[in-house]
Coordinates of C-alpha atoms in Angstrom, one line a residue:
X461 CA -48.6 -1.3 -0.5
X462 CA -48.4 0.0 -3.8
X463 CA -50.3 -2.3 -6.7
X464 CA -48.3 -3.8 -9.4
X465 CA -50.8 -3.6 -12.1
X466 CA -50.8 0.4 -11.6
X467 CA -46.7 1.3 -10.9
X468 CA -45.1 2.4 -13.5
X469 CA -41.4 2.8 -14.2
X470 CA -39.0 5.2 -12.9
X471 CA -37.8 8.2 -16.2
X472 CA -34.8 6.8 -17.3
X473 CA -34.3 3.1 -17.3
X474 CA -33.0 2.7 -20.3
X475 CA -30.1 5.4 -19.3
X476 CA -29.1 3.3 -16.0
X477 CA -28.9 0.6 -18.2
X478 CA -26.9 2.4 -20.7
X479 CA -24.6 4.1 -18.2
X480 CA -23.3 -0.1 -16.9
X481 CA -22.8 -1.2 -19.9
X482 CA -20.3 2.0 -20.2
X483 CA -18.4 0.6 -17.8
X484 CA -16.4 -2.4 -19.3
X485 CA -16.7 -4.9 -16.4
X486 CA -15.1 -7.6 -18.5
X487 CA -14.0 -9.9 -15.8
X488 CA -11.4 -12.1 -18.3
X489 CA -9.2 -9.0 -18.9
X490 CA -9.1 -8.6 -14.8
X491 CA -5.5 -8.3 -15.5
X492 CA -5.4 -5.5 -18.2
X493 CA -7.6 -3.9 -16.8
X494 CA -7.0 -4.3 -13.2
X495 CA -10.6 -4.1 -10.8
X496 CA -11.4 0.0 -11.0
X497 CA -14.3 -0.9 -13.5
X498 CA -15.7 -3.2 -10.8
X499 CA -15.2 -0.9 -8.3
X500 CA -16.8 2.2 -10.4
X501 CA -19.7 -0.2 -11.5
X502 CA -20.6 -0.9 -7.6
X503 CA -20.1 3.0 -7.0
X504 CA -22.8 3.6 -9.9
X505 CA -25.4 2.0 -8.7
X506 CA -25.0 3.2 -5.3
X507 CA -25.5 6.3 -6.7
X508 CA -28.2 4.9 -9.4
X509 CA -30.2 3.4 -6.3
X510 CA -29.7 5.3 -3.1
X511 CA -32.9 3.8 -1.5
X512 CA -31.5 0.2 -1.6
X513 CA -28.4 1.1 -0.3
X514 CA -29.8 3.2 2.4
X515 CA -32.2 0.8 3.7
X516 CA -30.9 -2.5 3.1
X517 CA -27.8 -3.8 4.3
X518 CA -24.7 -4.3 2.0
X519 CA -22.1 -7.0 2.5
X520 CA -19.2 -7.2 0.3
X521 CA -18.0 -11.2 0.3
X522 CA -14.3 -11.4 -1.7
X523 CA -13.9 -8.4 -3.9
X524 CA -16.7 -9.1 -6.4
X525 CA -19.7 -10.1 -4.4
X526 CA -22.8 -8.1 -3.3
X527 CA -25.0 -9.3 -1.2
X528 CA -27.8 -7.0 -0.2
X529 CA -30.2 -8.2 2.9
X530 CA -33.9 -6.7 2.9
X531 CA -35.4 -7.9 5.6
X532 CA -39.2 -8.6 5.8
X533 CA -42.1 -8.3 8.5
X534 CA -42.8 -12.1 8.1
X535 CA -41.4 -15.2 10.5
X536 CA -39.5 -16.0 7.7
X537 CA -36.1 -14.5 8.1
X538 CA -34.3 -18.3 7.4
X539 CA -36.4 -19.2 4.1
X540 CA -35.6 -16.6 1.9
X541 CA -35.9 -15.0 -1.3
X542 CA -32.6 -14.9 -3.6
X543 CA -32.5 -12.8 -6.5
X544 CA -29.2 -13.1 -8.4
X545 CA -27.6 -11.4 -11.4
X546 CA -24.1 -10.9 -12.3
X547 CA -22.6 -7.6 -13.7
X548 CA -19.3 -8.6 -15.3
X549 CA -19.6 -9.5 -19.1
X550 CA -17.6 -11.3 -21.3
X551 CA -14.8 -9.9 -23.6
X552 CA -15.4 -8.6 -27.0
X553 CA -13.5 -9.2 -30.2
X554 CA -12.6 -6.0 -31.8
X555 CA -12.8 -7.7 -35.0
X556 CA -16.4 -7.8 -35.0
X557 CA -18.2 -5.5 -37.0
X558 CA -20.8 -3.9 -34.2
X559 CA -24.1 -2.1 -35.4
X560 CA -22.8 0.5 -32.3
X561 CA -19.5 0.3 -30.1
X562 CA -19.9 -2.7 -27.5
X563 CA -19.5 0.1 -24.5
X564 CA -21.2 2.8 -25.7
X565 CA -24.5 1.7 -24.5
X566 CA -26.3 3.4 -27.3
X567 CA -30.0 3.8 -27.1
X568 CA -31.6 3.4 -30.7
X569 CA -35.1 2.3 -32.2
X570 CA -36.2 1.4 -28.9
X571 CA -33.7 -0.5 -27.2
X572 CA -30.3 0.1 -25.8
X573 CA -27.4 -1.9 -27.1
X574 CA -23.7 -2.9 -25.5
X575 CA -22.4 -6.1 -24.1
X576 CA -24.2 -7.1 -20.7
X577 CA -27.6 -5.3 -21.9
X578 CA -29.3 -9.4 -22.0
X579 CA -25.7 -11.1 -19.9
X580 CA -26.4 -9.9 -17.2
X581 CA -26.7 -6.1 -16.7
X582 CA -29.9 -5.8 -17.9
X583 CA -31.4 -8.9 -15.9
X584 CA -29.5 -7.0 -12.1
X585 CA -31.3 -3.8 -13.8
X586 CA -35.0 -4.9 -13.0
X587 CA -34.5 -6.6 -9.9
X588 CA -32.7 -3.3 -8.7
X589 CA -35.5 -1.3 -10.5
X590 CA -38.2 -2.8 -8.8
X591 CA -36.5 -2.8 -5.0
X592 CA -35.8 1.1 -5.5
X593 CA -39.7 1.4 -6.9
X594 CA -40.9 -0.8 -3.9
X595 CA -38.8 1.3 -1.5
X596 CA -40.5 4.4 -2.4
X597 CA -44.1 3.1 -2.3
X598 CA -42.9 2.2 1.5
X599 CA -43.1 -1.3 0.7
X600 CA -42.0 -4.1 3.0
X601 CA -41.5 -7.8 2.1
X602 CA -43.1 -10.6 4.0
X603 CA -40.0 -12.7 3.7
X604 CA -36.4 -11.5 3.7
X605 CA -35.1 -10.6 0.7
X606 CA -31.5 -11.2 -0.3
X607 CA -30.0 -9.7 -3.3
X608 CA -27.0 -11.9 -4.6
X609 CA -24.9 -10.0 -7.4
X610 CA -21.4 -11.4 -8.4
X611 CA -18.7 -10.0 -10.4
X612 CA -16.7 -12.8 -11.9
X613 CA -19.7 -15.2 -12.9
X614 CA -17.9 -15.5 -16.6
X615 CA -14.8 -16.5 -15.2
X616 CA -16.4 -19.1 -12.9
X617 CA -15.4 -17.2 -9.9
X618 CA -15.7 -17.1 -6.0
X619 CA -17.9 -14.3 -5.8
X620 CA -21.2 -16.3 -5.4
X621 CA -19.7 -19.5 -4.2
X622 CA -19.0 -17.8 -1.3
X623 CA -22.1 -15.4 -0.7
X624 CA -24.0 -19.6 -0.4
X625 CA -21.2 -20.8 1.7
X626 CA -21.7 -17.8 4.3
X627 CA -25.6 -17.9 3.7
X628 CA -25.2 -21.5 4.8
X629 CA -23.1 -21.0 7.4
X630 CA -25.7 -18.5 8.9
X631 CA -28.6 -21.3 8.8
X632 CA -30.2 -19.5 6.2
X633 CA -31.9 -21.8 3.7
X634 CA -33.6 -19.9 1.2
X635 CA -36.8 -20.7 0.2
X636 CA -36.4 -19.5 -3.4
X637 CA -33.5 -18.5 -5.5
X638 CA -33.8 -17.2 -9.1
X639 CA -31.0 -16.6 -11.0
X640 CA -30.4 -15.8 -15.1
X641 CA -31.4 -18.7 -17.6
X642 CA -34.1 -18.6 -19.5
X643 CA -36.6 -15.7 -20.8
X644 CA -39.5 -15.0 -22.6
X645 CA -38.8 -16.5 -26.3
X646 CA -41.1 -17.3 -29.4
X647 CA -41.5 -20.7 -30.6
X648 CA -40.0 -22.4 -27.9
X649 CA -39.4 -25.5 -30.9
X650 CA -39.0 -25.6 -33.9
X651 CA -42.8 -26.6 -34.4
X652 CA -44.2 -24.8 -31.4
X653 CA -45.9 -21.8 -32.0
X654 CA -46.3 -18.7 -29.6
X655 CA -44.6 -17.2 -26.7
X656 CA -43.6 -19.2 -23.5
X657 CA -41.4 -18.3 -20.2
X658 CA -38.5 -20.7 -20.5
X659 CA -37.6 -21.9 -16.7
X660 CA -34.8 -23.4 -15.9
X661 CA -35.3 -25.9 -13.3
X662 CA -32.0 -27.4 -13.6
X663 CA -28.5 -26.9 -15.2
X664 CA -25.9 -29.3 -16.9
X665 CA -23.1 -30.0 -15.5
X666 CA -19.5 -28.2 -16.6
X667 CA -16.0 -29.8 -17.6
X668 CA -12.5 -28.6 -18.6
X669 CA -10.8 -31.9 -19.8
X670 CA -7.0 -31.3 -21.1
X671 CA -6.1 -33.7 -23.6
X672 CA -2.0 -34.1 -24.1
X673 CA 0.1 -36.5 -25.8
X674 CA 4.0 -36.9 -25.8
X675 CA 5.8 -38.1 -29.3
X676 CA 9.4 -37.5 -30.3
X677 CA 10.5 -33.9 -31.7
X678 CA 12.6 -33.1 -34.3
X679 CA 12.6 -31.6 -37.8
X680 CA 9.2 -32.4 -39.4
X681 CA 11.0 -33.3 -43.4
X682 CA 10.7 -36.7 -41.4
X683 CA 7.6 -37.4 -39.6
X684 CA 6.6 -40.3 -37.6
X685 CA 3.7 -42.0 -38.4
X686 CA 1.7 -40.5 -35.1
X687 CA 3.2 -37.4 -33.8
X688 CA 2.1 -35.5 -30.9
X689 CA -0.3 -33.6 -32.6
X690 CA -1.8 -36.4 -35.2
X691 CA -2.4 -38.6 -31.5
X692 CA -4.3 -35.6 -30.1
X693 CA -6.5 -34.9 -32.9
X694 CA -7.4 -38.3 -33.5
X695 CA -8.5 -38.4 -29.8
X696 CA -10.6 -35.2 -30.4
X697 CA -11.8 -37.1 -33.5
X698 CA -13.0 -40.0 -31.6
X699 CA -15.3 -37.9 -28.7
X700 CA -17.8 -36.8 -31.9
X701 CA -21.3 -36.1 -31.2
X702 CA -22.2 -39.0 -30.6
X703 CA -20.0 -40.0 -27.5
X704 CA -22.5 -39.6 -25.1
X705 CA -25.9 -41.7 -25.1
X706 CA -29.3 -39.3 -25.3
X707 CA -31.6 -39.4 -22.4
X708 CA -34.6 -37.5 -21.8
X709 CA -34.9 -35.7 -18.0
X710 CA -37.7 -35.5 -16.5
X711 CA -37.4 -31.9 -17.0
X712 CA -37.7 -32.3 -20.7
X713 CA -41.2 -34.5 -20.7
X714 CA -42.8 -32.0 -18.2
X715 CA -41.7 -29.0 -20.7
X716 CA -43.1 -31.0 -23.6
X717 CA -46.0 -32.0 -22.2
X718 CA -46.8 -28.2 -21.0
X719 CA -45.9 -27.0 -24.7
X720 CA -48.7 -29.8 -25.3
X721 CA -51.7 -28.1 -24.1
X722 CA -51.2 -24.5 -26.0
X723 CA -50.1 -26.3 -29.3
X724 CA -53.0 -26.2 -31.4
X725 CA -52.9 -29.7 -34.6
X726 CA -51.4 -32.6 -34.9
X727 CA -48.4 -31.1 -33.1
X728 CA -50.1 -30.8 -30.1
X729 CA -50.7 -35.4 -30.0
X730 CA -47.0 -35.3 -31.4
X731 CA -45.6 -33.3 -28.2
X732 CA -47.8 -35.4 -25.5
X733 CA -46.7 -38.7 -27.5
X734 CA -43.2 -37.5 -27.2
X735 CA -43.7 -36.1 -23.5
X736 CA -44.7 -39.7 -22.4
X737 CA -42.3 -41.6 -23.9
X738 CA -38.7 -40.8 -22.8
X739 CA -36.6 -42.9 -24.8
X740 CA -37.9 -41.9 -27.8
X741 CA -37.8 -38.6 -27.2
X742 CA -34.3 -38.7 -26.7
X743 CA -33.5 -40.0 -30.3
X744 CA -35.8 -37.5 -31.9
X745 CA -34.0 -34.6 -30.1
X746 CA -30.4 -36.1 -30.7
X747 CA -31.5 -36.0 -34.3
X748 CA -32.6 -32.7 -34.7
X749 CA -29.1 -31.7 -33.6
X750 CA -28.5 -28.2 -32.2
X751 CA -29.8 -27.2 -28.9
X752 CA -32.3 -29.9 -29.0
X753 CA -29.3 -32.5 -29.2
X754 CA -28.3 -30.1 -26.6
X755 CA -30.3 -30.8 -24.1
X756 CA -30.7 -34.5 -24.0
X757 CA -27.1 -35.7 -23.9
X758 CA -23.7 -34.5 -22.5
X759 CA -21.7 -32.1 -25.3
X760 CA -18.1 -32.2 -26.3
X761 CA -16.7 -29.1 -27.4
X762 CA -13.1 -28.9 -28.5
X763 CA -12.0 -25.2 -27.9
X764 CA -7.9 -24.5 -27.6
X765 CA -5.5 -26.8 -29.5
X766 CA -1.7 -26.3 -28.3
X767 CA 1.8 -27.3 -29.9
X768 CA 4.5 -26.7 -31.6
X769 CA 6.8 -23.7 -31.6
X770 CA 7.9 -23.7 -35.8
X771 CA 6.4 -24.7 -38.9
X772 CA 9.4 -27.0 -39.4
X773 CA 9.5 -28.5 -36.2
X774 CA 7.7 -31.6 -35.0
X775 CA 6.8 -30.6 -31.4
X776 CA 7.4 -33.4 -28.9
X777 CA 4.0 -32.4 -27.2
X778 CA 0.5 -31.2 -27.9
X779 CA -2.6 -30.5 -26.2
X780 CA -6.2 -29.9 -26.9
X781 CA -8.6 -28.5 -24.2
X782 CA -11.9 -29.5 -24.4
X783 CA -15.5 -28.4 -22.8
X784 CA -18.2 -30.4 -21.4
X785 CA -21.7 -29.8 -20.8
X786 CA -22.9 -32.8 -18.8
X787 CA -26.3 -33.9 -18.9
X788 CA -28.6 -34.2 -15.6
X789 CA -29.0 -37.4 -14.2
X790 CA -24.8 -38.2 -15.1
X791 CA -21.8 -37.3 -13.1
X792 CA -18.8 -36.3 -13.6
X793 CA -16.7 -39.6 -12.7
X794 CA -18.9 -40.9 -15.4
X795 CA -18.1 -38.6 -18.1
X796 CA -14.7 -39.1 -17.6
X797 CA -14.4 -42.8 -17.6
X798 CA -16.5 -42.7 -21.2
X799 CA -14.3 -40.4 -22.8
X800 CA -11.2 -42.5 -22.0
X801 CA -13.1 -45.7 -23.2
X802 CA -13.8 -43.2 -26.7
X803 CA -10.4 -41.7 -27.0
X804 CA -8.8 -45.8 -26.5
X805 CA -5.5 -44.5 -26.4
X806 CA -3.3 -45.1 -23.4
X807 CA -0.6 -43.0 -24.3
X808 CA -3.1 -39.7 -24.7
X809 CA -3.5 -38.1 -20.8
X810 CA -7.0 -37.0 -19.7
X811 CA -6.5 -34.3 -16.8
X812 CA -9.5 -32.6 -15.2
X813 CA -9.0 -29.4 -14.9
X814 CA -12.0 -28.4 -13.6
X815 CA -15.4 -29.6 -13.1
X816 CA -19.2 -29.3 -11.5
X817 CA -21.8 -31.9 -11.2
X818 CA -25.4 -31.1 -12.4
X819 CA -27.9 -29.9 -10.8
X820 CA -31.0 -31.5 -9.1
X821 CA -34.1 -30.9 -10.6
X822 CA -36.2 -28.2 -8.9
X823 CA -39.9 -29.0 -8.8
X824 CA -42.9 -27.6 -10.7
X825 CA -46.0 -29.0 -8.6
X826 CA -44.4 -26.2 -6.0
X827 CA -45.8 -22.8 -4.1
X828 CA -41.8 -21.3 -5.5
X829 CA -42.9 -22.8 -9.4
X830 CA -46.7 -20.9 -8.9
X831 CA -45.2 -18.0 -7.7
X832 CA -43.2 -17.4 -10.7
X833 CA -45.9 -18.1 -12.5
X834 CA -48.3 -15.7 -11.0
X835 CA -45.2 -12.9 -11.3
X836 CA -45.9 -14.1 -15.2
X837 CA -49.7 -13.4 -15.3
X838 CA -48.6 -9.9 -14.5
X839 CA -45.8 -8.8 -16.2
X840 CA -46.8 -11.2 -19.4
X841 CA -50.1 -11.9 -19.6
X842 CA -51.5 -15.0 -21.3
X843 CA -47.7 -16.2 -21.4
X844 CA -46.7 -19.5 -19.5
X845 CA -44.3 -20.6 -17.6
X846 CA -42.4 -23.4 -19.2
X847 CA -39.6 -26.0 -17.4
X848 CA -36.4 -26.9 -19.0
X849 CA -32.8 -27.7 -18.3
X850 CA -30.5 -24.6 -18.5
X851 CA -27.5 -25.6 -20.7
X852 CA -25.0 -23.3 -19.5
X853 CA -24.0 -22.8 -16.0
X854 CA -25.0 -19.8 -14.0
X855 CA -24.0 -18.9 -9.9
X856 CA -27.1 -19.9 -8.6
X857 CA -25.3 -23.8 -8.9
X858 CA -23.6 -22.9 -6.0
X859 CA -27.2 -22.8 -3.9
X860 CA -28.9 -26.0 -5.4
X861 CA -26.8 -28.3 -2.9
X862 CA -28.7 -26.9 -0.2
X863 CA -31.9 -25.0 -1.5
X864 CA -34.8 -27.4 -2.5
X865 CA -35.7 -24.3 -5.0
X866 CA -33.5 -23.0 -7.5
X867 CA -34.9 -21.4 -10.8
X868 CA -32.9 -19.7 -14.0
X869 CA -35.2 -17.4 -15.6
X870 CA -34.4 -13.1 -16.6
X871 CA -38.3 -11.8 -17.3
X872 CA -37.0 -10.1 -20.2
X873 CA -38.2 -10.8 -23.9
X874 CA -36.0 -12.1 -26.6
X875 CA -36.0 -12.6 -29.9
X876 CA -33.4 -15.6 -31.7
X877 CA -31.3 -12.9 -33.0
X878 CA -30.9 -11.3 -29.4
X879 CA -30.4 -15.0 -28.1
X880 CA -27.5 -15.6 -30.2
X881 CA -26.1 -11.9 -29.4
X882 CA -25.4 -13.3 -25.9
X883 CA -21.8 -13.3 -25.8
X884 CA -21.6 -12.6 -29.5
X885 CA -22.2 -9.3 -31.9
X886 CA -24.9 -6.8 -31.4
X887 CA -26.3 -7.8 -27.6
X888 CA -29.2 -6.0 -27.3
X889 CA -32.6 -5.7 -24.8
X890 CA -35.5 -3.7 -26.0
X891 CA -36.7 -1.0 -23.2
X892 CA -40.5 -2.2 -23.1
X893 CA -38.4 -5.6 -21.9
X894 CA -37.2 -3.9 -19.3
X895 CA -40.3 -2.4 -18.3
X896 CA -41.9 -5.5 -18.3
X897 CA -38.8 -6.9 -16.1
X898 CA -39.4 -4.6 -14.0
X899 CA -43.2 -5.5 -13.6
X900 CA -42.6 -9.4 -13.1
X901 CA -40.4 -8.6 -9.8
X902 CA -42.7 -6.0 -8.2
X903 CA -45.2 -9.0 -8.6
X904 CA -42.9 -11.5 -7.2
X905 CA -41.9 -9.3 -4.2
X906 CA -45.7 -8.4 -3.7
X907 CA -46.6 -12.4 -3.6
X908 CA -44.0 -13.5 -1.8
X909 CA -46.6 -14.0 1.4

């Protein structure tokens, strides 16, 4: 068995990299496009990894899932480990003014750029770098090995629901699974300084709520006092930030009370006081607003408004489509019966159109927690490993209903700017990020005993 701390990379990461994010897997425009680019992308990296696909077994569940069996020379065949990633992106708006063309997966100044290089290409990348690197060495895991990789993760698809319905269905309770989330980020908070390994160790909740009114059409030189659309927006009005009450998860004290002990000042007394008293913490984050707010209370986003078909018509309906982020420790029947008792208007319809309860909160006092952390030691040294609550939602939701274990962390490094490039202009990974990708999952493979 090959050592971790001596590997190094295969030539050429950053051109695998660069050669999926040429293929426009955008898995909204399934219809434009129709599912060639899927196809093609699956046909690349059978060719980009031939040891993976020679020696473990491929299963294709629905016709965007991937699920790759490596199976170990432990007693552990039913407590596995899951790696997921997905490889379709999200669609880009050609009005944005790009550094280099979102498919053209340029490499430049060090790191290679294109949509899916941080969501999620580059994330499937290293897991798929280090299982081809392992491969060579000879390397065997002591605990089967499952690699999970869906193709309509952005469209909330069936891909991965079903690769955990089967795996369930077969008695196989993994033992792990880690999925995207969070990565290695400076400054953590606003007033924390350094580098930490953002876990997440659970994930809010998601909600569609569709928001329609009736009123009475006709030609709009005579409005009504509350037309269709006036009724709607009032009710989007009403559900403002401060709809949903803050609460502090356990998730959130254990996170600030970790930041605690490599905060050097009076921060460090301000982030144990705040890691020991819930309620307060709660109302500090909901004031700071932003992705602190974020991450104490459910969020209402209004995103599509709909009515009317002329300027001088008053439209006899209107809608508005909102989206949720529910907090842990809330459900969904909840959420719903508080933004009816906001909106207080009988006459405005609240239809779910779709929804999914948060997740459980995965343990940190655990062998699966240490393990991640000891993958950490090696691929970035001196760099902890750091809970919080993931505030989008990623496939591995599908597996925390039946694994005890369920992480969202990508080992790569990332600056704000590339943060906010996720799903937005100028997505980028840097290709010593990779490398060090790379690293963390040769150590979590080699540790897995």
């Amino acid at each position: 068995m090959a050592s971790v701390t001596t590997s190094t990379v295969r030539p050429g990461i950053a051109e695998r990299l660069s050669q999926m994010i040429r293929i426009p897997t955008v898995s909204a425009e399934l219809d434009e496009r129709g599912p060639a680019p899927f196809e093609e992308f699956v046909a690349l990296i059978a060719e980009l990894y031939p040891l993976t696909h020679q020696d473990l077994r491929l299963e294709r569940h629905t016709d965007f899932g991937l699920l790759f069996h490596w199976a170990g020379n432990g007693a552990a065949g039913r407590d596995p480990l899951v790696l997921m990633a997905h490889y379709d992106v999200v669609p880009v708006d050609e009005s944005d003014a790009w550094t280099y063309p979102p498919f053209a997966g340029t490499i430049a100044d060090g790191s290679v750029y294109g949509r899916g290089a941080l969501d999620d290409k580059g994330p499937l990348l290293v897991v798929l770098e280090a299982v081809e690197n392992m491969l060579a060495d000879g390397f065997v895991p002591s605990r089967d090995v499952y690699l999970s990789f869906g193709g309509n993760e952005e469209t909330y698809g069936k891909a991965a629901e079903e690769i955990a319905r089967v795996l369930r269905a077969r008695g196989v309770m993994p033992w792990l699974v880690l999925d995207e989330g969070g990565a290695v980020v400076d400054a953590p908070l606003p007033f924390v300084p350094g580098r930490a390994a953002m876990i997440g160790v659970g994930e809010k909740g998601v909600m569609t709520l569709r928001l329609t009114a009736r009123g009475e059409g006709g030609h709009a030189s005579a409005p009504p006092s509350l037309t269709a659309v006036r009724r709607v927006a009032r009710a989007v009005d009403r559900l403002g930030p401060t709809t949903f009450r803050p609460r502090a998860s356990k998730a959130i004290l254990r996170m600030l009370s970790q930041l605690a002990t490599r905060t050097p000042g009076p921060a460090r007394h301000l982030l144990r006081f705040l890691g020991s008293m819930p309620l307060v913490t709660a109302r500090v984050f909901a004031a700071l607003g932003g992705e602190p707010a974020a991450l104490v209370r459910t969020t209402v986003a209004p995103t599509m408004q709909s009515g009317g078909t002329a300027a001088n018509v008053l439209p006899s309906q209107a809608s508005a489509t909102l989206n949720l982020r529910i907090a842990l420790g809330e459900t969904t029947q909840q959420t719903v019966f508080r933004v009816r008792r906001r909106i207080r208007d009988p006459l405005v319809s609240v239809e779910v159109v779709e929804a999914g309860e948060p997740s459980p909160e995965s343990p940190t006092d655990n062998a699966q927690f240490a393990l991640l952390a000891a993958a950490l030691d090696v691929s970035h040294p001196g760099v902890p490993a750091v809970p919080y609550v993931m505030m989008a939602a990623t496939d591995s939701r599908h597996f925390h209903r039946f694994s005890p274990a369920v992480y969202r962390f990508a080992p790569l490094d990332m600056s704000n700017a590339q943060r906010a490039s996720i799903h937005g202009v100028d997505e980028s990974v840097e290709i010593v990020a990779l490398e060090r990708g790379e690293r963390f999952h040769r150590a979590l493979l080699e540790r897995l005993g």
